[in-house]
mmCIF file of C-alpha atoms in Angstrom:
data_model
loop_
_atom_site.group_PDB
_atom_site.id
_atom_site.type_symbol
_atom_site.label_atom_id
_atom_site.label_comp_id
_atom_site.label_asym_id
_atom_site.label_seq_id
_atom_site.Cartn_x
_atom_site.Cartn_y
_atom_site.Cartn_z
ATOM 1 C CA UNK A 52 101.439 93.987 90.466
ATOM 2 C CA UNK A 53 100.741 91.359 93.202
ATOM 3 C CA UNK A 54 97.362 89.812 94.332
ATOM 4 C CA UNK A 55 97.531 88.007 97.335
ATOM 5 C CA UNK A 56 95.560 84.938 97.927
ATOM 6 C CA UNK A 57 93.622 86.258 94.314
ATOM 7 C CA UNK A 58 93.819 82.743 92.554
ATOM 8 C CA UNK A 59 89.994 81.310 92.159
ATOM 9 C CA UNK A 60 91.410 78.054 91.651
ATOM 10 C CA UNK A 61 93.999 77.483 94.322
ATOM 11 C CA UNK A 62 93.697 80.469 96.477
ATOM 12 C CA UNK A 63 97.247 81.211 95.607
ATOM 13 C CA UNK A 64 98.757 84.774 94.884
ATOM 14 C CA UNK A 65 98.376 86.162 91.092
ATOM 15 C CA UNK A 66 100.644 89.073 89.431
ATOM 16 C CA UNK A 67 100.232 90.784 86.390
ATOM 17 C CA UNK A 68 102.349 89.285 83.384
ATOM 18 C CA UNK A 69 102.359 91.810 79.914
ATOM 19 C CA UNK A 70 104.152 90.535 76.366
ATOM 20 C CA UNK A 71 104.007 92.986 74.347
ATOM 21 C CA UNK A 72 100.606 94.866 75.120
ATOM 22 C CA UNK A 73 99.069 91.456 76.170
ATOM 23 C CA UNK A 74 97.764 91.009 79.855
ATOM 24 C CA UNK A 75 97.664 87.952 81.832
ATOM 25 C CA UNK A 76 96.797 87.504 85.442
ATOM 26 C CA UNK A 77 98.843 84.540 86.519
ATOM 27 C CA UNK A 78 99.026 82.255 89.663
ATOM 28 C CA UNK A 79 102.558 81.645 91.642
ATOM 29 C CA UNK A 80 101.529 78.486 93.099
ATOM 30 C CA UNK A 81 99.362 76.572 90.475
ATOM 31 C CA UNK A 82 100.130 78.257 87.273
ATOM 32 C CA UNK A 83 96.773 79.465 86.259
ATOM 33 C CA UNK A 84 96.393 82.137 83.899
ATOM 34 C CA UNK A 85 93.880 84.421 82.679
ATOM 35 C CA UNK A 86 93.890 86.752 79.970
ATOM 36 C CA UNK A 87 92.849 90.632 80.397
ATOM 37 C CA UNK A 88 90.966 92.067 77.776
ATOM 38 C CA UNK A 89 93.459 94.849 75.765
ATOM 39 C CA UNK A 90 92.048 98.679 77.259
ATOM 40 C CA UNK A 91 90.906 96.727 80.553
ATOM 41 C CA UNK A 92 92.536 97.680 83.782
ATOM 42 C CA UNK A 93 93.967 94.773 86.219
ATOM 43 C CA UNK A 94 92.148 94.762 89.637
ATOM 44 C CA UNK A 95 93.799 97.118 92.321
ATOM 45 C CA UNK A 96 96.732 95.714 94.164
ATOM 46 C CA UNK A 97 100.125 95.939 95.460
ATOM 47 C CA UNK A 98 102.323 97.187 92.549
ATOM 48 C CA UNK A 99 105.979 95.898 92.942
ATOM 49 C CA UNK A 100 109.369 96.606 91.680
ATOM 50 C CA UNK A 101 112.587 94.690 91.790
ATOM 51 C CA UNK A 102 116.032 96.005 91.552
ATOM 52 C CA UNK A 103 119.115 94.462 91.335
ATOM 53 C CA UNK A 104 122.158 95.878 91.523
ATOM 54 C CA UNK A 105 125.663 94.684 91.707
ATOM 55 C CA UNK A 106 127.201 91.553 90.560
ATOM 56 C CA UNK A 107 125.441 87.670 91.035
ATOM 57 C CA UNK A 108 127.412 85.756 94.020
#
């Protein structure tokens, strides 16, 4: 999940980041990171998915 201009330090875009059952929201651009509570849900937001297919070049 993507957060555009979300980060309240930089202004940058934040994405959702779980290890194992543990949340963080976390900046592209500055690195910031904040935990989420465990049962809490992340703030609404563009939910994306990569695929890759085929072989590397």
């Amino acid at each position: 999940m993507f957060q555009f201009r979300s980060c309240p330090r930089c202004r940058g875009d934040v994405f959702l980041e779980d290890q194992g059952g543990l949340q963080d929201l976390v900046c592209l651009q500055c690195g910031y990171r904040r935990p989420l509570p465990q049962g809490a849900l992340p703030p609404q937001g563009i939910r994306v998915e990569v695929v890759i297919t085929g072989e590397g070049r």
